[in-house]
mmCIF file of C-alpha atoms in Angstrom:
data_model
loop_
_atom_site.group_PDB
_atom_site.id
_atom_site.type_symbol
_atom_site.label_atom_id
_atom_site.label_comp_id
_atom_site.label_asym_id
_atom_site.label_seq_id
_atom_site.Cartn_x
_atom_site.Cartn_y
_atom_site.Cartn_z
ATOM 1 C CA UNK L 16 60.539 1.893 11.879
ATOM 2 C CA UNK L 17 62.362 1.137 8.690
ATOM 3 C CA UNK L 18 62.078 4.016 6.318
ATOM 4 C CA UNK L 19 60.977 2.004 3.383
ATOM 5 C CA UNK L 20 57.950 0.535 5.693
ATOM 6 C CA UNK L 21 57.105 4.041 6.940
ATOM 7 C CA UNK L 22 56.907 5.649 3.443
ATOM 8 C CA UNK L 23 54.698 2.574 2.071
ATOM 9 C CA UNK L 24 52.789 2.553 5.052
ATOM 10 C CA UNK L 25 51.818 6.213 4.925
ATOM 11 C CA UNK L 26 51.043 6.103 1.178
ATOM 12 C CA UNK L 27 48.739 3.058 2.172
ATOM 13 C CA UNK L 28 47.015 4.839 5.052
ATOM 14 C CA UNK L 29 46.277 8.198 3.165
ATOM 15 C CA UNK L 30 44.712 6.380 0.167
ATOM 16 C CA UNK L 31 41.987 5.183 2.850
ATOM 17 C CA UNK L 32 42.103 8.799 4.961
ATOM 18 C CA UNK L 33 41.321 10.551 1.336
ATOM 19 C CA UNK L 34 39.569 7.440 -0.416
ATOM 20 C CA UNK L 35 36.492 9.183 -1.526
ATOM 21 C CA UNK L 36 37.903 12.129 -2.821
ATOM 22 C CA UNK L 37 40.586 10.161 -4.436
ATOM 23 C CA UNK L 38 38.203 7.541 -6.264
ATOM 24 C CA UNK L 39 36.270 10.794 -7.507
ATOM 25 C CA UNK L 40 39.395 12.587 -9.040
ATOM 26 C CA UNK L 41 40.203 9.050 -10.838
ATOM 27 C CA UNK L 42 36.902 8.505 -11.863
ATOM 28 C CA UNK L 43 36.739 11.986 -13.507
ATOM 29 C CA UNK L 44 39.791 11.045 -15.519
ATOM 30 C CA UNK L 45 38.972 7.467 -16.262
ATOM 31 C CA UNK L 46 41.501 5.892 -13.957
ATOM 32 C CA UNK L 47 39.569 4.066 -11.729
ATOM 33 C CA UNK L 48 41.648 0.720 -11.326
ATOM 34 C CA UNK L 49 44.800 2.888 -10.518
ATOM 35 C CA UNK L 50 43.695 2.821 -6.575
ATOM 36 C CA UNK L 51 43.781 -0.910 -6.508
ATOM 37 C CA UNK L 52 47.513 -0.911 -7.017
ATOM 38 C CA UNK L 53 47.504 -0.211 -3.102
ATOM 39 C CA UNK L 54 46.521 -3.850 -2.677
ATOM 40 C CA UNK L 55 50.188 -4.896 -3.288
ATOM 41 C CA UNK L 56 51.952 -2.318 -0.794
ATOM 42 C CA UNK L 57 51.007 -4.060 2.558
ATOM 43 C CA UNK L 58 51.841 -7.845 1.275
ATOM 44 C CA UNK L 59 55.040 -6.612 -0.048
ATOM 45 C CA UNK L 60 55.987 -4.534 3.004
ATOM 46 C CA UNK L 61 55.082 -7.333 5.621
ATOM 47 C CA UNK L 62 57.377 -9.842 3.348
ATOM 48 C CA UNK L 63 60.143 -6.986 3.527
ATOM 49 C CA UNK L 64 59.705 -6.791 7.280
ATOM 50 C CA UNK L 65 59.972 -10.674 7.991
ATOM 51 C CA UNK L 66 62.820 -11.049 5.530
ATOM 52 C CA UNK L 67 64.973 -8.089 6.740
ATOM 53 C CA UNK L 68 63.850 -6.992 10.219
ATOM 54 C CA UNK L 69 63.170 -10.224 12.011
ATOM 55 C CA UNK L 70 66.135 -11.092 14.528
ATOM 56 C CA UNK L 71 66.958 -14.655 15.046
ATOM 57 C CA UNK L 72 65.771 -14.683 18.441
ATOM 58 C CA UNK L 73 62.030 -13.271 17.230
ATOM 59 C CA UNK L 74 61.850 -15.831 14.598
ATOM 60 C CA UNK L 75 59.475 -18.158 16.688
ATOM 61 C CA UNK L 76 56.521 -15.619 16.704
ATOM 62 C CA UNK L 77 56.674 -15.732 12.693
ATOM 63 C CA UNK L 78 56.523 -19.612 12.846
ATOM 64 C CA UNK L 79 53.861 -19.851 15.210
ATOM 65 C CA UNK L 80 51.507 -17.656 13.249
ATOM 66 C CA UNK L 81 52.678 -19.320 10.123
ATOM 67 C CA UNK L 82 51.500 -22.613 11.689
ATOM 68 C CA UNK L 83 48.296 -21.388 12.675
ATOM 69 C CA UNK L 84 47.518 -19.935 9.563
ATOM 70 C CA UNK L 85 48.280 -22.929 7.913
ATOM 71 C CA UNK L 86 45.919 -24.812 10.171
ATOM 72 C CA UNK L 87 43.124 -22.459 9.341
ATOM 73 C CA UNK L 88 43.671 -22.762 5.581
ATOM 74 C CA UNK L 89 43.526 -26.351 5.857
ATOM 75 C CA UNK L 90 40.059 -25.980 7.484
ATOM 76 C CA UNK L 91 39.249 -23.620 4.596
ATOM 77 C CA UNK L 92 39.894 -26.538 2.049
ATOM 78 C CA UNK L 93 37.569 -28.768 3.845
ATOM 79 C CA UNK L 94 34.201 -26.299 3.997
ATOM 80 C CA UNK L 95 34.767 -23.410 1.358
ATOM 81 C CA UNK L 96 34.201 -24.419 -2.220
ATOM 82 C CA UNK L 97 35.975 -21.594 -4.135
ATOM 83 C CA UNK L 98 39.757 -21.101 -3.892
ATOM 84 C CA UNK L 99 39.386 -17.527 -4.583
ATOM 85 C CA UNK L 100 37.067 -17.043 -1.497
ATOM 86 C CA UNK L 101 40.100 -18.366 0.497
ATOM 87 C CA UNK L 102 42.453 -16.149 -1.231
ATOM 88 C CA UNK L 103 40.162 -13.277 -0.456
ATOM 89 C CA UNK L 104 39.935 -14.141 3.131
ATOM 90 C CA UNK L 105 43.662 -14.324 3.211
ATOM 91 C CA UNK L 106 44.253 -11.009 1.779
ATOM 92 C CA UNK L 107 41.712 -9.469 4.560
ATOM 93 C CA UNK L 108 44.330 -10.675 6.999
ATOM 94 C CA UNK L 109 47.381 -9.180 5.698
ATOM 95 C CA UNK L 110 46.801 -5.695 7.254
ATOM 96 C CA UNK L 111 46.543 -7.538 10.679
ATOM 97 C CA UNK L 112 50.058 -9.404 9.922
ATOM 98 C CA UNK L 113 51.773 -6.111 8.640
ATOM 99 C CA UNK L 114 50.560 -4.316 11.920
ATOM 100 C CA UNK L 115 52.035 -6.879 13.904
ATOM 101 C CA UNK L 116 55.096 -7.681 12.256
ATOM 102 C CA UNK L 117 56.519 -4.566 10.399
ATOM 103 C CA UNK L 118 54.853 -1.389 12.473
ATOM 104 C CA UNK L 119 57.519 -1.595 14.967
ATOM 105 C CA UNK L 120 58.232 2.014 16.412
ATOM 106 C CA UNK L 121 60.932 3.273 18.811
ATOM 107 C CA UNK L 122 59.769 4.878 21.837
ATOM 108 C CA UNK L 123 61.268 8.386 20.434
ATOM 109 C CA UNK L 124 59.847 7.547 17.417
ATOM 110 C CA UNK L 125 56.254 8.175 18.396
ATOM 111 C CA UNK L 126 56.799 12.043 19.170
ATOM 112 C CA UNK L 127 58.576 12.671 15.976
ATOM 113 C CA UNK L 128 55.428 11.480 14.286
ATOM 114 C CA UNK L 129 53.295 14.132 15.892
ATOM 115 C CA UNK L 130 53.158 17.106 13.409
ATOM 116 C CA UNK L 131 52.229 14.607 10.927
ATOM 117 C CA UNK L 132 49.284 12.932 12.832
ATOM 118 C CA UNK L 133 48.289 16.612 13.786
ATOM 119 C CA UNK L 134 47.962 17.269 9.921
ATOM 120 C CA UNK L 135 45.976 13.886 9.443
ATOM 121 C CA UNK L 136 43.709 14.734 12.176
ATOM 122 C CA UNK L 137 43.173 18.372 11.309
ATOM 123 C CA UNK L 138 42.139 17.109 7.581
ATOM 124 C CA UNK L 139 40.038 14.453 8.930
ATOM 125 C CA UNK L 140 38.068 16.249 11.475
ATOM 126 C CA UNK L 141 37.792 19.278 9.486
ATOM 127 C CA UNK L 142 36.370 17.496 6.342
ATOM 128 C CA UNK L 143 33.635 15.924 8.632
ATOM 129 C CA UNK L 144 32.737 19.173 10.043
ATOM 130 C CA UNK L 145 32.769 21.067 6.362
ATOM 131 C CA UNK L 146 30.793 18.110 5.161
ATOM 132 C CA UNK L 147 28.320 18.686 7.561
ATOM 133 C CA UNK L 148 27.569 22.202 6.344
ATOM 134 C CA UNK L 149 28.202 21.419 2.524
ATOM 135 C CA UNK L 150 27.452 18.349 0.557
ATOM 136 C CA UNK L 151 30.954 17.142 -1.428
ATOM 137 C CA UNK L 152 30.749 16.254 -4.779
ATOM 138 C CA UNK L 153 31.488 12.435 -4.258
ATOM 139 C CA UNK L 154 28.623 11.778 -2.214
ATOM 140 C CA UNK L 155 26.826 8.531 -3.332
ATOM 141 C CA UNK L 156 29.260 8.153 -6.105
ATOM 142 C CA UNK L 157 28.659 4.891 -7.771
ATOM 143 C CA UNK L 158 30.940 3.520 -10.731
ATOM 144 C CA UNK L 159 31.758 0.174 -12.509
ATOM 145 C CA UNK L 160 35.018 -0.977 -13.104
ATOM 146 C CA UNK L 161 35.063 -4.174 -15.409
ATOM 147 C CA UNK L 162 31.430 -4.651 -14.786
ATOM 148 C CA UNK L 163 31.636 -4.595 -11.005
ATOM 149 C CA UNK L 164 29.841 -2.194 -9.053
ATOM 150 C CA UNK L 165 31.910 0.039 -6.914
ATOM 151 C CA UNK L 166 30.644 2.451 -4.272
ATOM 152 C CA UNK L 167 33.037 5.155 -3.784
ATOM 153 C CA UNK L 168 31.195 6.937 -1.076
ATOM 154 C CA UNK L 169 28.551 5.359 0.943
ATOM 155 C CA UNK L 170 25.135 8.204 1.110
ATOM 156 C CA UNK L 171 23.176 6.468 3.947
ATOM 157 C CA UNK L 172 21.003 8.182 6.870
ATOM 158 C CA UNK L 173 20.400 7.509 10.430
ATOM 159 C CA UNK L 174 16.666 8.444 10.639
ATOM 160 C CA UNK L 175 16.396 11.810 9.291
ATOM 161 C CA UNK L 176 20.281 12.622 9.925
ATOM 162 C CA UNK L 177 22.734 12.205 6.860
ATOM 163 C CA UNK L 178 25.570 10.140 7.845
ATOM 164 C CA UNK L 179 28.839 12.349 7.417
ATOM 165 C CA UNK L 180 31.853 10.690 5.802
ATOM 166 C CA UNK L 181 34.114 13.798 4.893
ATOM 167 C CA UNK L 182 37.011 12.552 2.562
ATOM 168 C CA UNK L 183 36.395 8.953 3.405
ATOM 169 C CA UNK L 184 34.447 6.404 1.961
ATOM 170 C CA UNK L 185 31.751 5.655 4.902
ATOM 171 C CA UNK L 186 30.794 7.752 8.018
ATOM 172 C CA UNK L 187 32.214 4.920 10.375
ATOM 173 C CA UNK L 188 35.829 5.124 8.565
ATOM 174 C CA UNK L 189 35.586 8.943 9.123
ATOM 175 C CA UNK L 190 34.903 8.334 12.851
ATOM 176 C CA UNK L 191 37.706 5.570 13.421
ATOM 177 C CA UNK L 192 40.387 7.618 11.442
ATOM 178 C CA UNK L 193 39.490 10.857 13.556
ATOM 179 C CA UNK L 194 39.707 8.841 16.831
ATOM 180 C CA UNK L 195 42.981 7.219 15.864
ATOM 181 C CA UNK L 196 44.838 10.430 14.841
ATOM 182 C CA UNK L 197 43.202 12.604 17.881
ATOM 183 C CA UNK L 198 44.305 9.802 20.192
ATOM 184 C CA UNK L 199 47.731 9.896 18.768
ATOM 185 C CA UNK L 200 48.063 13.508 19.046
ATOM 186 C CA UNK L 201 46.289 13.814 22.624
ATOM 187 C CA UNK L 202 48.904 11.095 24.022
ATOM 188 C CA UNK L 203 52.148 12.112 22.393
ATOM 189 C CA UNK L 204 51.717 16.129 22.300
ATOM 190 C CA UNK L 205 53.763 18.219 24.931
ATOM 191 C CA UNK L 206 51.450 21.188 24.299
ATOM 192 C CA UNK L 207 48.646 21.021 26.829
ATOM 193 C CA UNK L 208 46.441 23.296 24.895
ATOM 194 C CA UNK L 209 47.051 21.190 21.680
ATOM 195 C CA UNK L 210 45.875 17.923 23.660
ATOM 196 C CA UNK L 211 42.732 19.850 25.183
ATOM 197 C CA UNK L 212 41.734 21.370 21.927
ATOM 198 C CA UNK L 213 42.314 18.398 19.538
ATOM 199 C CA UNK L 214 40.535 15.820 21.960
ATOM 200 C CA UNK L 215 37.475 18.050 22.681
ATOM 201 C CA UNK L 216 37.062 18.765 19.026
ATOM 202 C CA UNK L 217 37.560 15.114 18.035
ATOM 203 C CA UNK L 218 34.457 14.439 20.146
ATOM 204 C CA UNK L 219 32.275 16.924 17.944
ATOM 205 C CA UNK L 220 33.544 15.779 14.791
ATOM 206 C CA UNK L 221 33.029 12.066 15.642
ATOM 207 C CA UNK L 222 29.604 12.869 17.223
ATOM 208 C CA UNK L 223 28.744 14.285 13.583
ATOM 209 C CA UNK L 224 29.248 11.055 11.950
ATOM 210 C CA UNK L 225 26.641 9.089 14.069
ATOM 211 C CA UNK L 226 28.678 6.107 14.477
ATOM 212 C CA UNK L 227 27.770 4.648 17.739
ATOM 213 C CA UNK L 228 30.510 2.105 18.238
ATOM 214 C CA UNK L 229 33.038 5.083 17.865
ATOM 215 C CA UNK L 230 31.255 7.518 20.080
ATOM 216 C CA UNK L 231 31.278 4.769 22.843
ATOM 217 C CA UNK L 232 34.917 4.105 22.262
ATOM 218 C CA UNK L 233 35.668 8.006 22.497
ATOM 219 C CA UNK L 234 33.793 8.358 25.725
ATOM 220 C CA UNK L 235 35.506 5.369 27.422
ATOM 221 C CA UNK L 236 38.847 6.396 26.285
ATOM 222 C CA UNK L 237 38.293 9.945 27.383
ATOM 223 C CA UNK L 238 37.793 8.760 30.864
ATOM 224 C CA UNK L 239 41.187 6.611 30.751
ATOM 225 C CA UNK L 240 42.929 9.556 29.213
ATOM 226 C CA UNK L 241 41.613 11.859 32.498
ATOM 227 C CA UNK L 242 42.427 9.449 35.153
ATOM 228 C CA UNK L 243 45.452 7.534 33.899
ATOM 229 C CA UNK L 244 47.890 9.272 36.020
ATOM 230 C CA UNK L 245 45.810 9.215 39.189
ATOM 231 C CA UNK L 246 47.204 7.229 42.200
ATOM 232 C CA UNK L 247 46.091 3.296 41.455
ATOM 233 C CA UNK L 248 44.254 4.752 38.311
ATOM 234 C CA UNK L 249 46.275 2.838 35.770
ATOM 235 C CA UNK L 250 45.722 -0.674 37.000
ATOM 236 C CA UNK L 251 41.939 -0.002 37.722
ATOM 237 C CA UNK L 252 41.493 1.424 34.395
ATOM 238 C CA UNK L 253 43.196 -1.368 32.403
ATOM 239 C CA UNK L 254 40.753 -3.969 33.462
ATOM 240 C CA UNK L 255 38.096 -1.685 31.855
ATOM 241 C CA UNK L 256 39.263 -3.674 28.723
ATOM 242 C CA UNK L 257 37.231 -7.014 29.756
ATOM 243 C CA UNK L 258 34.138 -4.969 29.557
ATOM 244 C CA UNK L 259 33.695 -4.902 25.953
ATOM 245 C CA UNK L 260 35.381 -8.105 25.246
ATOM 246 C CA UNK L 261 32.957 -10.120 27.337
ATOM 247 C CA UNK L 262 30.551 -7.946 25.731
ATOM 248 C CA UNK L 263 31.545 -8.921 22.271
ATOM 249 C CA UNK L 264 31.828 -12.468 23.073
ATOM 250 C CA UNK L 265 28.615 -13.115 25.301
ATOM 251 C CA UNK L 266 26.027 -10.730 23.370
ATOM 252 C CA UNK L 267 26.268 -12.969 20.154
ATOM 253 C CA UNK L 268 26.219 -16.160 22.081
ATOM 254 C CA UNK L 269 23.172 -15.303 24.022
ATOM 255 C CA UNK L 270 21.496 -13.574 21.152
ATOM 256 C CA UNK L 271 18.995 -16.211 20.647
ATOM 257 C CA UNK L 272 17.771 -15.542 24.139
ATOM 258 C CA UNK L 273 16.916 -11.885 23.918
ATOM 259 C CA UNK L 274 13.445 -10.512 23.701
ATOM 260 C CA UNK L 275 13.654 -6.908 23.392
ATOM 261 C CA UNK L 276 11.768 -4.939 20.901
ATOM 262 C CA UNK L 277 12.497 -1.473 19.353
ATOM 263 C CA UNK L 278 9.624 1.345 19.314
ATOM 264 C CA UNK L 279 9.738 1.755 15.618
ATOM 265 C CA UNK L 280 7.776 5.166 16.149
ATOM 266 C CA UNK L 281 10.609 6.478 18.555
ATOM 267 C CA UNK L 282 13.200 8.106 16.268
ATOM 268 C CA UNK L 283 15.563 8.117 19.226
ATOM 269 C CA UNK L 284 15.296 4.434 19.777
ATOM 270 C CA UNK L 285 15.474 3.887 16.054
ATOM 271 C CA UNK L 286 18.824 5.764 15.927
ATOM 272 C CA UNK L 287 20.270 3.991 19.232
ATOM 273 C CA UNK L 288 18.997 0.543 18.856
ATOM 274 C CA UNK L 289 17.403 -0.623 15.512
ATOM 275 C CA UNK L 290 20.887 -1.757 14.150
ATOM 276 C CA UNK L 291 22.019 -3.524 17.257
ATOM 277 C CA UNK L 292 18.770 -5.609 17.563
ATOM 278 C CA UNK L 293 18.887 -6.582 13.740
ATOM 279 C CA UNK L 294 22.207 -8.119 14.773
ATOM 280 C CA UNK L 295 20.894 -9.745 17.842
ATOM 281 C CA UNK L 296 17.622 -11.107 16.156
ATOM 282 C CA UNK L 297 19.215 -11.856 12.588
ATOM 283 C CA UNK L 298 22.606 -11.444 11.977
ATOM 284 C CA UNK L 299 24.534 -13.327 14.917
ATOM 285 C CA UNK L 300 22.084 -16.171 14.902
ATOM 286 C CA UNK L 301 22.482 -16.935 11.274
ATOM 287 C CA UNK L 302 26.252 -16.481 11.589
ATOM 288 C CA UNK L 303 26.120 -19.397 13.938
ATOM 289 C CA UNK L 304 23.769 -21.513 11.783
ATOM 290 C CA UNK L 305 26.377 -20.731 9.089
ATOM 291 C CA UNK L 306 29.251 -22.361 10.738
ATOM 292 C CA UNK L 307 26.852 -25.244 12.263
ATOM 293 C CA UNK L 308 25.540 -26.228 8.830
ATOM 294 C CA UNK L 309 28.614 -25.441 6.561
ATOM 295 C CA UNK L 310 31.582 -25.714 9.174
ATOM 296 C CA UNK L 311 32.626 -27.363 12.226
ATOM 297 C CA UNK L 312 31.757 -26.240 15.920
ATOM 298 C CA UNK L 313 35.419 -26.620 17.046
ATOM 299 C CA UNK L 314 37.103 -25.552 13.863
ATOM 300 C CA UNK L 315 34.974 -22.908 12.403
ATOM 301 C CA UNK L 316 34.952 -22.835 8.431
ATOM 302 C CA UNK L 317 38.502 -21.456 7.824
ATOM 303 C CA UNK L 318 39.802 -18.465 6.319
ATOM 304 C CA UNK L 319 37.249 -16.524 3.932
ATOM 305 C CA UNK L 320 34.425 -18.519 5.870
ATOM 306 C CA UNK L 321 32.240 -15.252 6.430
ATOM 307 C CA UNK L 322 31.772 -11.753 5.221
ATOM 308 C CA UNK L 323 32.879 -10.201 1.925
ATOM 309 C CA UNK L 324 34.904 -13.314 0.655
ATOM 310 C CA UNK L 325 31.317 -15.283 0.428
ATOM 311 C CA UNK L 326 30.492 -12.993 -2.318
ATOM 312 C CA UNK L 327 32.629 -15.276 -4.697
ATOM 313 C CA UNK L 328 30.594 -18.543 -4.266
ATOM 314 C CA UNK L 329 28.557 -18.349 -1.280
ATOM 315 C CA UNK L 330 26.081 -15.016 -1.953
ATOM 316 C CA UNK L 331 23.228 -16.818 -0.993
ATOM 317 C CA UNK L 332 24.273 -17.887 2.780
ATOM 318 C CA UNK L 333 26.430 -14.591 2.906
ATOM 319 C CA UNK L 334 26.502 -13.135 6.477
ATOM 320 C CA UNK L 335 28.491 -10.073 7.588
ATOM 321 C CA UNK L 336 29.292 -11.010 10.945
ATOM 322 C CA UNK L 337 29.287 -7.479 12.694
ATOM 323 C CA UNK L 338 31.081 -8.628 15.638
ATOM 324 C CA UNK L 339 34.651 -9.338 15.905
ATOM 325 C CA UNK L 340 33.896 -12.566 17.884
ATOM 326 C CA UNK L 341 31.518 -14.124 15.462
ATOM 327 C CA UNK L 342 34.000 -13.008 12.413
ATOM 328 C CA UNK L 343 36.704 -14.746 14.105
ATOM 329 C CA UNK L 344 34.826 -17.926 15.010
ATOM 330 C CA UNK L 345 33.786 -18.318 11.941
ATOM 331 C CA UNK L 346 37.181 -18.117 10.519
ATOM 332 C CA UNK L 347 39.225 -19.560 13.392
ATOM 333 C CA UNK L 348 36.645 -22.024 15.257
ATOM 334 C CA UNK L 349 37.024 -21.669 18.971
ATOM 335 C CA UNK L 350 40.681 -20.759 18.912
ATOM 336 C CA UNK L 351 39.021 -17.336 18.274
ATOM 337 C CA UNK L 352 38.152 -17.338 22.037
ATOM 338 C CA UNK L 353 41.517 -18.111 23.127
ATOM 339 C CA UNK L 354 43.003 -15.241 20.755
ATOM 340 C CA UNK L 355 40.530 -12.489 22.130
ATOM 341 C CA UNK L 356 40.873 -13.580 25.830
ATOM 342 C CA UNK L 357 44.712 -13.415 25.413
ATOM 343 C CA UNK L 358 44.440 -10.067 23.694
ATOM 344 C CA UNK L 359 42.355 -8.712 26.865
ATOM 345 C CA UNK L 360 44.631 -10.387 29.272
ATOM 346 C CA UNK L 361 47.796 -8.860 28.017
ATOM 347 C CA UNK L 362 45.847 -5.406 27.422
ATOM 348 C CA UNK L 363 45.126 -5.122 31.012
ATOM 349 C CA UNK L 364 48.619 -5.484 32.206
ATOM 350 C CA UNK L 365 49.672 -2.228 30.311
ATOM 351 C CA UNK L 366 51.180 0.599 32.379
ATOM 352 C CA UNK L 367 48.765 3.495 31.357
ATOM 353 C CA UNK L 368 50.956 6.141 33.185
ATOM 354 C CA UNK L 369 53.466 5.520 30.421
ATOM 355 C CA UNK L 370 52.584 7.409 27.012
ATOM 356 C CA UNK L 371 53.106 4.498 24.455
ATOM 357 C CA UNK L 372 51.163 1.997 26.880
ATOM 358 C CA UNK L 373 48.416 4.517 26.955
ATOM 359 C CA UNK L 374 48.041 5.006 23.317
ATOM 360 C CA UNK L 375 48.165 1.055 22.760
ATOM 361 C CA UNK L 376 45.535 0.829 25.482
ATOM 362 C CA UNK L 377 43.514 2.990 23.578
ATOM 363 C CA UNK L 378 44.015 1.173 20.432
ATOM 364 C CA UNK L 379 42.789 -1.819 22.096
ATOM 365 C CA UNK L 380 39.849 -0.408 23.620
ATOM 366 C CA UNK L 381 38.730 1.092 20.212
ATOM 367 C CA UNK L 382 39.168 -2.320 18.550
ATOM 368 C CA UNK L 383 37.233 -4.061 21.508
ATOM 369 C CA UNK L 384 34.346 -1.457 21.678
ATOM 370 C CA UNK L 385 33.932 -1.177 18.218
ATOM 371 C CA UNK L 386 34.626 -4.877 17.677
ATOM 372 C CA UNK L 387 30.980 -5.641 19.650
ATOM 373 C CA UNK L 388 29.353 -4.346 16.464
ATOM 374 C CA UNK L 389 31.769 -4.592 13.529
ATOM 375 C CA UNK L 390 34.113 -7.297 12.218
ATOM 376 C CA UNK L 391 37.183 -5.227 12.668
ATOM 377 C CA UNK L 392 39.143 -7.343 10.095
ATOM 378 C CA UNK L 393 37.373 -5.951 6.952
ATOM 379 C CA UNK L 394 38.407 -2.555 7.438
ATOM 380 C CA UNK L 395 42.151 -2.240 6.434
ATOM 381 C CA UNK L 396 43.005 0.575 8.830
ATOM 382 C CA UNK L 397 41.467 -0.957 11.860
ATOM 383 C CA UNK L 398 43.031 -4.424 11.128
ATOM 384 C CA UNK L 399 46.454 -2.660 10.881
ATOM 385 C CA UNK L 400 45.682 -1.015 14.246
ATOM 386 C CA UNK L 401 44.584 -4.487 15.713
ATOM 387 C CA UNK L 402 47.636 -5.891 14.352
ATOM 388 C CA UNK L 403 49.873 -3.472 15.715
ATOM 389 C CA UNK L 404 48.045 -3.569 19.171
ATOM 390 C CA UNK L 405 48.398 -7.386 19.456
ATOM 391 C CA UNK L 406 52.215 -7.087 18.209
ATOM 392 C CA UNK L 407 52.990 -4.543 21.117
ATOM 393 C CA UNK L 408 51.293 -6.775 23.548
ATOM 394 C CA UNK L 409 53.339 -9.911 22.483
ATOM 395 C CA UNK L 410 56.471 -7.776 22.499
ATOM 396 C CA UNK L 411 55.985 -6.759 26.012
ATOM 397 C CA UNK L 412 55.244 -10.288 27.116
ATOM 398 C CA UNK L 413 58.479 -11.400 25.449
ATOM 399 C CA UNK L 414 60.356 -8.381 27.532
ATOM 400 C CA UNK L 415 58.760 -9.638 30.608
ATOM 401 C CA UNK L 416 60.051 -13.182 30.154
ATOM 402 C CA UNK L 417 63.506 -12.015 29.114
ATOM 403 C CA UNK L 418 63.479 -9.951 32.447
ATOM 404 C CA UNK L 419 62.595 -13.102 34.377
ATOM 405 C CA UNK L 420 65.000 -15.135 32.840
ATOM 406 C CA UNK L 421 67.809 -12.641 33.419
ATOM 407 C CA UNK L 422 66.482 -12.395 37.216
ATOM 408 C CA UNK L 423 66.821 -16.073 37.575
ATOM 409 C CA UNK L 424 70.268 -16.208 35.895
ATOM 410 C CA UNK L 425 71.492 -13.318 38.330
ATOM 411 C CA UNK L 426 70.018 -15.280 41.509
ATOM 412 C CA UNK L 427 71.739 -18.668 40.516
ATOM 413 C CA UNK L 428 74.855 -16.792 39.874
ATOM 414 C CA UNK L 429 74.706 -15.387 43.113
ATOM 415 C CA UNK L 430 73.731 -18.731 45.024
ATOM 416 C CA UNK L 431 76.709 -20.351 43.136
ATOM 417 C CA UNK L 432 79.028 -17.624 44.015
ATOM 418 C CA UNK L 433 77.979 -17.719 47.712
ATOM 419 C CA UNK L 434 77.948 -21.545 47.825
#
């Protein structure tokens, strides 16, 4: 990876890993707006990567993505009343594009980053565990910037349990960063004791956050890491990607058919199912109604059509989506289905016995599992991970195509020579 991009990405990522602590410190000295400078980093680095790192034979993918974005932006102009809403929606896609086009790592580069990722993991997991016993001064911090209310740290509860966020802005962010850094170290570290220590302690830290989607992803990835080198294990395990992807798509579509009610007197059922049932009964059906009433069944609403961008001009019909397919469908229409199915199809072709493919598959599984109950694209780090995974899968497909063409050319040359 280019040194400029590496430095920029590390800087950008650290502002999220330490976000609550950073916001608290900046608030103490009256420099709260300074953190928003990071919003210029990813667009600049993405343009830099496209301008200086794109070879002539690879120009077709940026052109294709550009054409698709243009199509979805045209749909936005038809159905979204405020240009600010469209621009904010486009801003949320930039981390994905950065991950796809800029995060290109040579195979030997992964191991060189293990010490740095080990430090990230130790800080993230250590802060979560420490925060379980001690309250940090930034918990629940809220302040105002130019009259806009900013939540520096989300203080909320799962039943009677405080949701632990550590150094980050929210508990689910802490769980995601912990899982990604632990996965990286576990896959690429050469020391067995380090792999065992990191992955087992990550399970404890993630459980403390009570982020159910990430806990589930951790469990599935644990099985994959354990059996990926077994005979016939790689091919069978890689097909597991279809389970969360199909659930992500079918659960919202069938949300109007469910008749499951949660026993509100049971604290365990409230912890496990209440938020999921709210999505089934309210969030997802209302999201499809949003597209039906203010968009198009085939085309969706265009970029910025759902989620945070709606706060500019559509707060009355605002919907959080809380599902990657629902979010993508509102933005991209039925093409969202094509995008996600292609993503799963390519992910199942990864060779989990190789470290790079195992890490990429773990990232794909995190995106798919967590995407069952989260939009993914509105979390910058997860969107970068999603884009990185998609970019890697596309590169693998391109390499396969080049090998097939080379093989065909070799056969043709052999036939012509023998003829």
